[in-house]
Coordinates of C-alpha atoms in Angstrom, one line a residue:
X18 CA -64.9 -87.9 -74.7
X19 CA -64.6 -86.4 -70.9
X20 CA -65.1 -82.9 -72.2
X21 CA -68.3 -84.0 -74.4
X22 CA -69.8 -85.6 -71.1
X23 CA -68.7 -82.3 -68.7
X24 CA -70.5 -79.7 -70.9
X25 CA -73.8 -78.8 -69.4
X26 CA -74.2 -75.6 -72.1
X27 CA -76.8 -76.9 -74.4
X28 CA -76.4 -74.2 -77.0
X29 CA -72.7 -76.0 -77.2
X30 CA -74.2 -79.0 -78.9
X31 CA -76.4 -78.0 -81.3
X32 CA -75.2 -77.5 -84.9
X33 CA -78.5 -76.1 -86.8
X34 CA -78.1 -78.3 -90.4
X35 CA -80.2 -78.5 -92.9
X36 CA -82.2 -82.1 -93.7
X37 CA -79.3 -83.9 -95.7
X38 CA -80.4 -86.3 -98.3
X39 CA -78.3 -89.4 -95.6
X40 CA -81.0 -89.0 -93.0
X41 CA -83.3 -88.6 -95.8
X42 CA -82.5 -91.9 -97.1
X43 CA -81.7 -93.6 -93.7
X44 CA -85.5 -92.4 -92.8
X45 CA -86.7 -94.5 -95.7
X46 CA -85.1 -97.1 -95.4
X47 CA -86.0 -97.7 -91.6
X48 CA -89.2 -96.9 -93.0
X49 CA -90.0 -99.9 -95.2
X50 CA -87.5 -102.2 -92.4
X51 CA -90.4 -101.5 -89.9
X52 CA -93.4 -101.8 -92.0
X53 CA -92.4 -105.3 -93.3
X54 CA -91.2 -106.1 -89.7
X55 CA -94.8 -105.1 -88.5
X56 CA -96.5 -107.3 -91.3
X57 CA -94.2 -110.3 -90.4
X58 CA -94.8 -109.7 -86.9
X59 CA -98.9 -109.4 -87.6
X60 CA -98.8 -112.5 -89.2
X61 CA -97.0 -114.5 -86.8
X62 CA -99.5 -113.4 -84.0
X63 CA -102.2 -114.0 -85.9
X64 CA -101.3 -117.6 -87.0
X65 CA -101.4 -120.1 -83.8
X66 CA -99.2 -123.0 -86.1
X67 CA -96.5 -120.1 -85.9
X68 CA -96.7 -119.3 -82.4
X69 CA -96.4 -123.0 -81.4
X70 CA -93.1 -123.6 -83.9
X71 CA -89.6 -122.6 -81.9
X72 CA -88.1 -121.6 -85.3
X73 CA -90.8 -118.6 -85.8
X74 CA -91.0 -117.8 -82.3
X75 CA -87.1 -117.9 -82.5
X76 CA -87.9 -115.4 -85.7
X77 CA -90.5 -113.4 -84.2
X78 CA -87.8 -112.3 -81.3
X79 CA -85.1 -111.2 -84.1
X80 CA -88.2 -109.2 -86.0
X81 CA -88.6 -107.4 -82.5
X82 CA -85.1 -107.1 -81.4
X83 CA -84.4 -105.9 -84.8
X84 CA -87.5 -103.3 -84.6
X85 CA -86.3 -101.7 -81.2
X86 CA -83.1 -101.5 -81.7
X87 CA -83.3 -99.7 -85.5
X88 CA -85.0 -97.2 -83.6
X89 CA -82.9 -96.3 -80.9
X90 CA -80.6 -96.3 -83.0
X91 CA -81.9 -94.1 -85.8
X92 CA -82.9 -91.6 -82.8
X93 CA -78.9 -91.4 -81.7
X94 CA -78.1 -91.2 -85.0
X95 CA -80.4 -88.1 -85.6
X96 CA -79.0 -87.0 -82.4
X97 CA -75.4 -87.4 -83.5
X98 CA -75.9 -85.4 -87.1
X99 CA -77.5 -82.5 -85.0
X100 CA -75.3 -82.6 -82.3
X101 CA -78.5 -82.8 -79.9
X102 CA -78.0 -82.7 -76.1
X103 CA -79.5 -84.9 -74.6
X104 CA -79.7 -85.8 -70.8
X105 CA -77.4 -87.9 -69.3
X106 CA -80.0 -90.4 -67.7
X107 CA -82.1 -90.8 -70.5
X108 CA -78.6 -91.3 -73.0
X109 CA -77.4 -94.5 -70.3
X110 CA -80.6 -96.4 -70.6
X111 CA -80.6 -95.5 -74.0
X112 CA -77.0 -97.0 -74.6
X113 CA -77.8 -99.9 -72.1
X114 CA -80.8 -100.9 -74.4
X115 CA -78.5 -100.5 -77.6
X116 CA -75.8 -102.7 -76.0
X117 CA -78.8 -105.0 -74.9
X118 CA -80.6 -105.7 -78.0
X119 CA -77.5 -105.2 -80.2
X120 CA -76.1 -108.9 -78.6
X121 CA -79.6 -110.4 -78.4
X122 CA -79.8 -110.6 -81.8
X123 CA -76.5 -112.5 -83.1
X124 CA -77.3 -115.0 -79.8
X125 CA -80.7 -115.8 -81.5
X126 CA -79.4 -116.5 -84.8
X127 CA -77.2 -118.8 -83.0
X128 CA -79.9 -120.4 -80.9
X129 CA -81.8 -121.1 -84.7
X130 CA -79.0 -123.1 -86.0
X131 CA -78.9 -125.4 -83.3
X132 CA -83.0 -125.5 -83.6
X133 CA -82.1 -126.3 -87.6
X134 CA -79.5 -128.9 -86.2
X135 CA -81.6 -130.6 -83.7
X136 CA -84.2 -130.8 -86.2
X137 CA -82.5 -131.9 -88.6
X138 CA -80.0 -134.3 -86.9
X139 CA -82.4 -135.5 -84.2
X140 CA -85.6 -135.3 -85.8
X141 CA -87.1 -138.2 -83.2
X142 CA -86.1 -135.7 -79.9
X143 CA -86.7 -132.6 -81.8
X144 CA -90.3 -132.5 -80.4
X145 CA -89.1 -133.1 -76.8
X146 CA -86.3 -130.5 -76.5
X147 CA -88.6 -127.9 -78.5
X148 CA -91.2 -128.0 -76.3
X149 CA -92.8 -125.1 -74.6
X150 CA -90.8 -125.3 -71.4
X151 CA -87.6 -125.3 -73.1
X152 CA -88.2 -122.5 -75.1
X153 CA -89.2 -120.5 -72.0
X154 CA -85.7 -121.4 -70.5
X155 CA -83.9 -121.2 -74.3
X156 CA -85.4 -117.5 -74.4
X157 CA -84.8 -116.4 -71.0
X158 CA -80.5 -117.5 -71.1
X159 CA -80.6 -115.5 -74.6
X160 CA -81.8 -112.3 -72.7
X161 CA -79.7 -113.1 -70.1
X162 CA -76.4 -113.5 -71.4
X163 CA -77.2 -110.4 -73.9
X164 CA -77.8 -108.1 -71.0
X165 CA -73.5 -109.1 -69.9
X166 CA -71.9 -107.0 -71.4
X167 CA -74.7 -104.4 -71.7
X168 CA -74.4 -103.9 -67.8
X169 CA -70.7 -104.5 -67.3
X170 CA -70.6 -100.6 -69.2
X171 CA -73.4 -99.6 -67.4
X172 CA -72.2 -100.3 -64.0
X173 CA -68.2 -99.5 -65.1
X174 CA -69.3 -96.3 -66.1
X175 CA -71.3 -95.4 -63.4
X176 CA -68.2 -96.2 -61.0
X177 CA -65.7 -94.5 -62.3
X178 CA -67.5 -90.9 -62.7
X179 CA -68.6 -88.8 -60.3
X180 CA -72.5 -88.6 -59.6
X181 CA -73.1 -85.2 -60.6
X182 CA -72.0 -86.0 -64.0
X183 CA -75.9 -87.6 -64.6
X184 CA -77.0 -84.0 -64.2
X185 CA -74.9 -82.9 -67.5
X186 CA -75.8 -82.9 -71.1
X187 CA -74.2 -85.2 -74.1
X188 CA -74.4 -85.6 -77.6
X189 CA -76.0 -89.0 -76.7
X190 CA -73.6 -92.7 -78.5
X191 CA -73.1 -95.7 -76.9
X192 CA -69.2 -94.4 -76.9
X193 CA -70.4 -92.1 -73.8
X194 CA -70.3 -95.5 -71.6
X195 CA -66.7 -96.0 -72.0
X196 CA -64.7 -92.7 -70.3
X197 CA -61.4 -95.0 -70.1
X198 CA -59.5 -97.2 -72.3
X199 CA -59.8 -99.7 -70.0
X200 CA -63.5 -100.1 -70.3
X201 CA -63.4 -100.3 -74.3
X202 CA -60.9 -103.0 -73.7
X203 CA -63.2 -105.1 -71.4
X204 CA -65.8 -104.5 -73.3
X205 CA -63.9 -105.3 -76.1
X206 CA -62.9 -108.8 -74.9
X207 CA -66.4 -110.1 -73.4
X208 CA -67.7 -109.3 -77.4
X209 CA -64.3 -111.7 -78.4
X210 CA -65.4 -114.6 -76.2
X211 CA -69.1 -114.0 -77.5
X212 CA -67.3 -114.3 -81.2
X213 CA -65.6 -117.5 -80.9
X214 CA -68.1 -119.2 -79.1
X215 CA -71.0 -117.9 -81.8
X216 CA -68.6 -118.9 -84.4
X217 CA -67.7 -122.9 -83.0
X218 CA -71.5 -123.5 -82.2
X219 CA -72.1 -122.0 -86.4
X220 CA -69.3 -124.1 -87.4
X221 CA -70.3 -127.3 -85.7
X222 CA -74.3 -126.9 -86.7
X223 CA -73.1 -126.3 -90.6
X224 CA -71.1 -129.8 -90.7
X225 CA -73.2 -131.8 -88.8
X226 CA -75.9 -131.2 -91.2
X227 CA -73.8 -131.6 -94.5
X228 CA -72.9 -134.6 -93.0
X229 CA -77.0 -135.2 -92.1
X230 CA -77.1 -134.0 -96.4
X231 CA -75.2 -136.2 -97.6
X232 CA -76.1 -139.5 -95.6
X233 CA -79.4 -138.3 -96.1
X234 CA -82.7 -140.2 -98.5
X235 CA -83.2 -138.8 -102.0
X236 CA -86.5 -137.8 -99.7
X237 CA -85.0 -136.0 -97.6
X238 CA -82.1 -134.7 -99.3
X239 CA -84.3 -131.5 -100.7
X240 CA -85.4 -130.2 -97.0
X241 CA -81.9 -131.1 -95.3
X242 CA -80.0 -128.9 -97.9
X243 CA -82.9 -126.5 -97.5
X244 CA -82.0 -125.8 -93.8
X245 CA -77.6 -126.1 -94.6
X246 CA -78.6 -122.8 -97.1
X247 CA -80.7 -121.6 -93.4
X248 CA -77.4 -122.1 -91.7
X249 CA -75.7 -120.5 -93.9
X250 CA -77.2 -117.4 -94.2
X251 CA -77.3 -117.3 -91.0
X252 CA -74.0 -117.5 -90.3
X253 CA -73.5 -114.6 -93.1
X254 CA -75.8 -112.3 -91.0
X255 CA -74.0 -113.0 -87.9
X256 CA -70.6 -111.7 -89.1
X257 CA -72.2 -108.9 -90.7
X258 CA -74.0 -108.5 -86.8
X259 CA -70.8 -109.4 -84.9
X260 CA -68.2 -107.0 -87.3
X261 CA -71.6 -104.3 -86.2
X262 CA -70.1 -105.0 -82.4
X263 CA -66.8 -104.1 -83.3
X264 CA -67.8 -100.5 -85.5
X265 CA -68.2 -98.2 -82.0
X266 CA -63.8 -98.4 -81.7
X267 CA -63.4 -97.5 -85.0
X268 CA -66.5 -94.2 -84.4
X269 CA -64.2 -93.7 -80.8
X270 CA -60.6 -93.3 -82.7
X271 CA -62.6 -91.3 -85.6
X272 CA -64.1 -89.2 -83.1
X273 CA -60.9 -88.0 -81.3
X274 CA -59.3 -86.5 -84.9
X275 CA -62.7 -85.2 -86.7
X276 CA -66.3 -85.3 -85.2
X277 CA -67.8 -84.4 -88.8
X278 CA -66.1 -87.1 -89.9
X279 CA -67.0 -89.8 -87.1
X280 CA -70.1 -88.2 -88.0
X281 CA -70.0 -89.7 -91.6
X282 CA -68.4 -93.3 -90.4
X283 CA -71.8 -93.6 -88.3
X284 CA -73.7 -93.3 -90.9
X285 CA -72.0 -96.0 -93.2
X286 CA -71.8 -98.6 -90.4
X287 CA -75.5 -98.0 -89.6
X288 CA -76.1 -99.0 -93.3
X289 CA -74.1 -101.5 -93.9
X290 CA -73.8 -103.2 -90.3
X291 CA -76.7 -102.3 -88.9
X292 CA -79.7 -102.2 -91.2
X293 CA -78.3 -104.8 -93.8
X294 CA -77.8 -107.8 -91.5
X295 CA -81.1 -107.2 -90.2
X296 CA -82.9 -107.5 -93.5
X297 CA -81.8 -111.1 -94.3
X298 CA -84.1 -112.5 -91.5
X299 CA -87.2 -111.5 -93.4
X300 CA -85.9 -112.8 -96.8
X301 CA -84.8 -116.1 -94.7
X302 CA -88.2 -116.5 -93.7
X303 CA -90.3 -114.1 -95.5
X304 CA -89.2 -115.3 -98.7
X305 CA -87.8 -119.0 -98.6
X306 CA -90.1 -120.0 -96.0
X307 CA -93.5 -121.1 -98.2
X308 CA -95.9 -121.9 -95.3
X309 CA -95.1 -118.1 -93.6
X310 CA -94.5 -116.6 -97.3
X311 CA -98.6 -117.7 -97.9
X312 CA -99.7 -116.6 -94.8
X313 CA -97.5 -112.7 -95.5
X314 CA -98.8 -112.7 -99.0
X315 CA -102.7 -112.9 -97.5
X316 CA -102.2 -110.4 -94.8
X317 CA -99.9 -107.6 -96.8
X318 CA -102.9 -107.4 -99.3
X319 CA -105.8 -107.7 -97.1
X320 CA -106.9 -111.3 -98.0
X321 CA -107.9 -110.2 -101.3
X322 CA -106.5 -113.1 -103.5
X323 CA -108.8 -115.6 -101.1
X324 CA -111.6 -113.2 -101.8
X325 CA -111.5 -113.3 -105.7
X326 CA -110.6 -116.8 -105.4
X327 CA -114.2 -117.3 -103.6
X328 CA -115.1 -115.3 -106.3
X329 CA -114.1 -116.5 -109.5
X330 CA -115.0 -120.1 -108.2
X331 CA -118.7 -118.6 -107.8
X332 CA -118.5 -117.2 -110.7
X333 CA -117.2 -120.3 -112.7
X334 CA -120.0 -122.5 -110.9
X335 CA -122.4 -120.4 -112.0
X336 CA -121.2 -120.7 -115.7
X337 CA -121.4 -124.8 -115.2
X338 CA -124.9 -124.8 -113.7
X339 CA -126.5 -122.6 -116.7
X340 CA -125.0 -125.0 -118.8
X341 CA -125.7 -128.1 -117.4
X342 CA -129.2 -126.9 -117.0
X343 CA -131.6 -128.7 -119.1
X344 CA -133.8 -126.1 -122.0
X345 CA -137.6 -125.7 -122.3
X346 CA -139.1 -124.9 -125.4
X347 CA -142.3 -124.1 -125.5
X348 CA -144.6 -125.6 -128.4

């Protein structure tokens, strides 16, 4: 790792390689992630009953999280196939973003479960504790707390290497933060301590509402089992974004036996840690959620079902009236 750091040669980074069909595929896929992340994001700006609800607003900040974050990450990853220098400055706030964004998002899937719960459990203080103010103060903890152990590397790595070394040139990870063991070990326990606590506030949501379910109205019984599904999903994508935390030690020890290799585990764990988990959020809501799945359906094509709609209604008016219309024959 020091060595990668120390080189300031740029033409020892780049390896010329032609466009493999991975980053042809990884392309496409972040492709279609951001154009349905874009329509899902359109539609919740442009629908004031979404921007007043905690749950989308809760859903709009993993959509954007989600957005930034695939591309950092994709451009790293580029970076990475092409062993691409890049500057030293531009890679920290790079890796700082990454580390930033990357434990936003499992802290607002755990912040929607106990919206789920409150709602569902509390439904007569659910409009109190989700009121503007409170989301404002929810919000700015999530960021907050997220930004930890993003700046516990930053400022680690910046005091334990000398200052000249933001003058050199790196093939650009978020591994480049942590020159010592002993900074991939903190780093490595704030993430544990994130884990358990995620995990007992998931556990605790999921069996207060079965016990909500089952206590519950043949009313209400539909909806309630509805948002127990929610939770669990939910707590499905979490692991999938938590195990994602714990990928970068298994890239470190690849890395220090075959860089062609680490190379190759990058690319699985973007697939499958990365990009998977964060394409359950828009089937959670996209999908299974019918108010914001009517309001997608008219914005992704244009508002043309409402315009034949208008149209056909016309159209079969018409058809009535010429009927109902009374004949004159002349004599």
């Amino acid at each position: 790792m020091q060595s990668a750091i120390n080189g300031s040669n740029n033409s020892g980074f780049y390896y010329p390689r032609p466009l493999s069909e991975k980053v042809l595929i990884v392309q496409i896929l972040v492709g279609i992630f951001l154009y349905v992340n874009s329509l899902m994001i359109f539609t919740f700006l442009k629908k004031e009953v979404f921007r007043e609800d905690t749950r989308y607003i809760l859903f709009a900040q993993t959509l954007f999280n989600d957005s930034v974050l695939l591309v950092i990450s994709d451009v790293t990853l580029i970076g990475s196939h092409y062993r691409f220098p890049t500057p030293m400055i531009p890679c920290c706030i790079l890796c700082t973003l990454m580390n930033w964004l990357n434990n936003c998002t499992p802290l607002t899937l755990v912040t929607m479960c106990l919206e789920r719960y409150v709602a569902i459990c509390m439904p007569l203080r659910h409009a109190d504790i989700s009121n503007s103010r409170n989301r404002k103060i929810g919000l700015l903890i999530i960021w907050t707390i997220s930004s930890i152990t993003a700046f516990v590397s930053l400022f680690g790595f910046l005091a334990v290497n000398p200052s000249n070394i933001l003058l050199s040139y790196v093939v650009c990870s978020v591994e480049v933060l942590q020159t010592f063991t002993w900074q991939a070990q903190l780093r490595a326990i704030l993430l544990q301590l994130y884990f358990i606590c995620m995990i007992v506030i998931i556990v605790f949501t999921y069996i207060k509402i079965l016990m909500a379910a089952r206590a519950a109205s043949s009313d209400n019984k539909k909806s309630t089992y509805k948002s127990l599904r929610t939770v669990a999903l939910h707590a499905f994508q979490l692991f999938l974004c938590l195990t994602q935390l714990l990928t970068p030690y298994i890239e470190i020890a690849v890395m220090k036996i075959d860089f062609m290799l680490f190379v190759d585990v990058r690319y699985y764990n973007f697939i499958i840690f990365l990009i998977t988990p964060r394409c359950i959020s828009p089937l959670i809501y996209g999908l299974r959620d019918e108010k914001f799945y009517l309001a997608l359906k008219h914005h992704t094509l244009f508002g043309l079902p409402k315009v034949l709609s208008a149209v056909f209604d016309a159209s079969e008016c018409r058809v009535k009236c010429i009927k109902t219309r009374p004949l004159h024959i002349d004599s």
